[in-house]
mmCIF file of N, CA and C in Angstrom:
data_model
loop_
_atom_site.group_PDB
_atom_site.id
_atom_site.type_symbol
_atom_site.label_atom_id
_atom_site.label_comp_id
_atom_site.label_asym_id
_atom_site.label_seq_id
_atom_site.Cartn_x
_atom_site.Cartn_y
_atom_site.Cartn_z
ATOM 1 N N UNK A 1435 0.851 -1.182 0.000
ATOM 2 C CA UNK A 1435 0.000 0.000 0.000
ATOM 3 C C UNK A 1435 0.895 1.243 0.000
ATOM 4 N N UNK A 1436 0.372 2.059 -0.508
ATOM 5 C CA UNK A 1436 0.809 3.486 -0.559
ATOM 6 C C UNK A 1436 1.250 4.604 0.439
ATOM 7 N N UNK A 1437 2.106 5.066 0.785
ATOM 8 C CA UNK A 1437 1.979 6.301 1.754
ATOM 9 C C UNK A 1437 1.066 7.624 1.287
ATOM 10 N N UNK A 1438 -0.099 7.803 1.980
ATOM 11 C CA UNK A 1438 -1.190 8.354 1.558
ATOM 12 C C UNK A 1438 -0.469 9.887 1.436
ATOM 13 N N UNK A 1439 0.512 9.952 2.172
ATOM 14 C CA UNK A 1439 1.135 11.558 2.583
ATOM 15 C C UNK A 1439 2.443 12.046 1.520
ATOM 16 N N UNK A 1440 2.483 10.598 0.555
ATOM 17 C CA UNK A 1440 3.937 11.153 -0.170
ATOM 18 C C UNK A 1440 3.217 11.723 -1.307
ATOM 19 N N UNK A 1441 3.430 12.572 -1.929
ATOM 20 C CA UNK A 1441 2.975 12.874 -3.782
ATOM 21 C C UNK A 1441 3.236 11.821 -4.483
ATOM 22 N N UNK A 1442 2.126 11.253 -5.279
ATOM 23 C CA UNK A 1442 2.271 9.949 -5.800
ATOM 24 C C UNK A 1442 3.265 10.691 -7.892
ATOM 25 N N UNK A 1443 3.774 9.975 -7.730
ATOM 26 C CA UNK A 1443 5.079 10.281 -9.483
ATOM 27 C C UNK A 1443 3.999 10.079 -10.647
ATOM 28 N N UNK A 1444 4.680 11.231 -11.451
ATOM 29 C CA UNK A 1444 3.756 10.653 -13.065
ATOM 30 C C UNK A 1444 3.626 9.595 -13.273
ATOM 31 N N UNK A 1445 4.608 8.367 -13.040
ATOM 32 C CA UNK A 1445 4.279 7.193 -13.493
ATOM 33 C C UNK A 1445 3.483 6.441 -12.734
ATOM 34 N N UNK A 1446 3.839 6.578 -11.392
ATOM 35 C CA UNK A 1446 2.374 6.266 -10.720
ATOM 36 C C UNK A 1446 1.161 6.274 -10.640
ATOM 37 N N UNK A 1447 0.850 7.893 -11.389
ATOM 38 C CA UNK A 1447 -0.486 8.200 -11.486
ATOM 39 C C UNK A 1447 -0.719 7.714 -13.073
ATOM 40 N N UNK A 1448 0.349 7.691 -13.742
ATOM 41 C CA UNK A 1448 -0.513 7.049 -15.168
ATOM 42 C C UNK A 1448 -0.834 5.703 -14.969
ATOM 43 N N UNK A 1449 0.037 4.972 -13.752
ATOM 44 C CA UNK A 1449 0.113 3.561 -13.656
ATOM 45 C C UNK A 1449 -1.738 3.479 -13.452
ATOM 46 N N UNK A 1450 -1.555 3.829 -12.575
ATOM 47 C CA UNK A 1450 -3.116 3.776 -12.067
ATOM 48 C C UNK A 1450 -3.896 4.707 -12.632
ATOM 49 N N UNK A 1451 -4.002 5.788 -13.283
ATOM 50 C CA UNK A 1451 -5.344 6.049 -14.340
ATOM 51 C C UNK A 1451 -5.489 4.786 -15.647
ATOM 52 N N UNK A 1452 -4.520 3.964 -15.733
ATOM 53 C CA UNK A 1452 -4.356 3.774 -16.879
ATOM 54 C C UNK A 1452 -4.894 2.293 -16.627
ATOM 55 N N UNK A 1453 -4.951 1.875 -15.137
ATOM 56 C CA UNK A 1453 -5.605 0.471 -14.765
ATOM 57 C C UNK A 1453 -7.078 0.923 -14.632
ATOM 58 N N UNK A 1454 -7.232 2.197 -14.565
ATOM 59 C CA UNK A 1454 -8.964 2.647 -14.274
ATOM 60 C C UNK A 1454 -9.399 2.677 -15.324
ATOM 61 N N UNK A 1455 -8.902 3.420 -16.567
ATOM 62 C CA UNK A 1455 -9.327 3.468 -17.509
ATOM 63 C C UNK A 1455 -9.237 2.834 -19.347
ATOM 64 N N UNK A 1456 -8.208 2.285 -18.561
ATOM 65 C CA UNK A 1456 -7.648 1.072 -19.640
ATOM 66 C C UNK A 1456 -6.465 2.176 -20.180
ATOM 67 N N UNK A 1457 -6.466 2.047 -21.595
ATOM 68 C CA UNK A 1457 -4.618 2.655 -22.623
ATOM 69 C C UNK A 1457 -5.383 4.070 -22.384
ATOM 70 N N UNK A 1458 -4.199 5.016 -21.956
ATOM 71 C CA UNK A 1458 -4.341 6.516 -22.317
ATOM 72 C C UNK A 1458 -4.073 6.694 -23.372
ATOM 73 N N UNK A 1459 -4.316 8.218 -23.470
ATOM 74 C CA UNK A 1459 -4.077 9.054 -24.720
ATOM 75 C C UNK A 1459 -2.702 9.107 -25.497
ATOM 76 N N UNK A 1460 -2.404 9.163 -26.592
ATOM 77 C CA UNK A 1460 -1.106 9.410 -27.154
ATOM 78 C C UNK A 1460 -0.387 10.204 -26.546
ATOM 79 N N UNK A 1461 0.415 10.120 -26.610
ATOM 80 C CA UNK A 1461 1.426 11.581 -26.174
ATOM 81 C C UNK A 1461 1.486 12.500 -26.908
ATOM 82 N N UNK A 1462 1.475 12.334 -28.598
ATOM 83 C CA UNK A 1462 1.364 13.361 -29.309
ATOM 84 C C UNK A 1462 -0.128 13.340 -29.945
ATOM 85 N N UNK A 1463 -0.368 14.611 -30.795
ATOM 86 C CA UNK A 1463 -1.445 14.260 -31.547
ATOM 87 C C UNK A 1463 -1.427 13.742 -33.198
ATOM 88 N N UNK A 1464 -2.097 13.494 -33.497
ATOM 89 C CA UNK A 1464 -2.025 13.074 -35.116
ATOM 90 C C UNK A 1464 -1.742 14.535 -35.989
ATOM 91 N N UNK A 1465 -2.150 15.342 -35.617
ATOM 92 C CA UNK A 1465 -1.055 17.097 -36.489
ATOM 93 C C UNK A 1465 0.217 17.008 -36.084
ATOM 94 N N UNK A 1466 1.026 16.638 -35.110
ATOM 95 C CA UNK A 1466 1.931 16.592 -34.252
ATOM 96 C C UNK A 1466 2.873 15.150 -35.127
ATOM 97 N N UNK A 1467 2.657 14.477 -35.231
ATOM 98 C CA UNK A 1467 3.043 13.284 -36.062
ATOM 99 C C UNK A 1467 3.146 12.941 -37.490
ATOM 100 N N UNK A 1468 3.949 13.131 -38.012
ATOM 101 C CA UNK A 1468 4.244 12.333 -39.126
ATOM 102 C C UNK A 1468 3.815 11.468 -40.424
ATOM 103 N N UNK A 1469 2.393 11.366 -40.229
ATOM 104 C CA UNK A 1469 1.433 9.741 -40.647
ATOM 105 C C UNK A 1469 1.583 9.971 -41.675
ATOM 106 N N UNK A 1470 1.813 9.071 -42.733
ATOM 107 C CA UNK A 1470 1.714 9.135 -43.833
ATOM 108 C C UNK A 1470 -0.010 8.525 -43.719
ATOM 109 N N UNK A 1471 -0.984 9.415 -44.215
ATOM 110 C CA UNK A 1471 -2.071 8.326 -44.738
ATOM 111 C C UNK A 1471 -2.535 8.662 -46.540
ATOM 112 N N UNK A 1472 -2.625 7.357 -46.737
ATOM 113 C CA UNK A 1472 -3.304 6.820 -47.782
ATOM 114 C C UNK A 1472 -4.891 8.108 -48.265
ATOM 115 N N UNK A 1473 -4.925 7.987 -49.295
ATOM 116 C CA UNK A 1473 -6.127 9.027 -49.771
ATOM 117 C C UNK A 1473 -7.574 7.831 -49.683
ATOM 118 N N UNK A 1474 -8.357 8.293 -48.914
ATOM 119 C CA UNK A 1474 -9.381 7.408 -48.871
ATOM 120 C C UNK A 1474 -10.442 7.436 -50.053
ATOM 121 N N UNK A 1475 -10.863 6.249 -50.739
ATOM 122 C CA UNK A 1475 -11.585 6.556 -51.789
ATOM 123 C C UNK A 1475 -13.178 6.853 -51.473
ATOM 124 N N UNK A 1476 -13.959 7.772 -52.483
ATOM 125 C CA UNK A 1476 -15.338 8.035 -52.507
ATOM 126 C C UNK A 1476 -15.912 6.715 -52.222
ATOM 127 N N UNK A 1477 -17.248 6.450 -51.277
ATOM 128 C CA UNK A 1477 -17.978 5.645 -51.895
ATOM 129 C C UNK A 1477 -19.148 5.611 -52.687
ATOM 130 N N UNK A 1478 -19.763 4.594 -53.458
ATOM 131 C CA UNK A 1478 -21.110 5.109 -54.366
ATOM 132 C C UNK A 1478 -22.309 6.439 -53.517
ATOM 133 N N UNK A 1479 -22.409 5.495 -52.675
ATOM 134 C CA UNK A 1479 -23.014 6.612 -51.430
ATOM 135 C C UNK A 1479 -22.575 8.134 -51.221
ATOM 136 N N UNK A 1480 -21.159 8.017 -50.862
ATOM 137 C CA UNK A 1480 -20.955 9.390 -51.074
ATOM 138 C C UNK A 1480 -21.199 10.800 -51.683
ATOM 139 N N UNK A 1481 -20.700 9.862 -53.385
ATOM 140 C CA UNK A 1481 -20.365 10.117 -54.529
ATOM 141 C C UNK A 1481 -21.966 10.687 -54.710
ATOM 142 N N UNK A 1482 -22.777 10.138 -54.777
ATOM 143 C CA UNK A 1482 -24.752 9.925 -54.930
ATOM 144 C C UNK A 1482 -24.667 11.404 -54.231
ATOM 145 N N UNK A 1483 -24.656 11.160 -52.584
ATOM 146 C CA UNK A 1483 -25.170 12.397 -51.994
ATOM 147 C C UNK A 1483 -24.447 13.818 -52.443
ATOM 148 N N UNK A 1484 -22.944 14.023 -52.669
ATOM 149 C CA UNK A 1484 -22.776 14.943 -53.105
ATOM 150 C C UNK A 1484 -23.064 15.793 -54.591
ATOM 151 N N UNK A 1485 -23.471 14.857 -55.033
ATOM 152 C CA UNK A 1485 -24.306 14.829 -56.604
ATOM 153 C C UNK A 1485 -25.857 15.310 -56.368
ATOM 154 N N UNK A 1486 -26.068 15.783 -55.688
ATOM 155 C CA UNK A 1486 -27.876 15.764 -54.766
ATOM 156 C C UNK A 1486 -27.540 17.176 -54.209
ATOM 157 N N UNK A 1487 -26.410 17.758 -54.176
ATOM 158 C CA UNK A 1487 -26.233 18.926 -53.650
ATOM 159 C C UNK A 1487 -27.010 19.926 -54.510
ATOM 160 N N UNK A 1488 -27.979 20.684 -54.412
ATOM 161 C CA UNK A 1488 -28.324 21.749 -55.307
ATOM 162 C C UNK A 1488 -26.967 23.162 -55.720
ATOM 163 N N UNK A 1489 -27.412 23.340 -56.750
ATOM 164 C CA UNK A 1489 -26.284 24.501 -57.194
ATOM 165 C C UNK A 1489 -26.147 25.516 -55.864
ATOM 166 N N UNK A 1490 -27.045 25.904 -55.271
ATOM 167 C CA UNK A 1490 -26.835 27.368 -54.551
ATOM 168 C C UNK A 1490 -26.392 26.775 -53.229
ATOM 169 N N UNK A 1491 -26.017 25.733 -53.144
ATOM 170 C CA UNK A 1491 -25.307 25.122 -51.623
ATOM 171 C C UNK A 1491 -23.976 24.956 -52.005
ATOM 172 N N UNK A 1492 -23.020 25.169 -52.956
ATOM 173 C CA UNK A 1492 -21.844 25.019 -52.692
ATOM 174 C C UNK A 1492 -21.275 24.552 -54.013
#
């Protein structure tokens, strides 16, 4: 058990947010990083609804 009176360490407290709440957050964010991603393609669906757009919306 813990000494209730010491300041518990970053790693302590991630130890245990991280058993409460399962995997934390990244450390960085995805603007912050590197990713190469892939261009995602339209689907028919998509493709349909933006075709449904009237002229004076955009």
């Amino acid at each position: 058990m813990t000494d209730p009176t010491r300041p518990e360490t970053r790693e302590e407290r991630r130890r245990r947010l991280e058993a409460i709440f399962g995997d934390t957050l990244p450390d960085t964010t995805s603007d912050e990083r590197d990713d190469a991603r892939a261009p995602r393609e339209e689907s028919a669906s998509e493709a349909w609804l933006k075709a449904q757009v009237p002229p004076h919306h955009g």
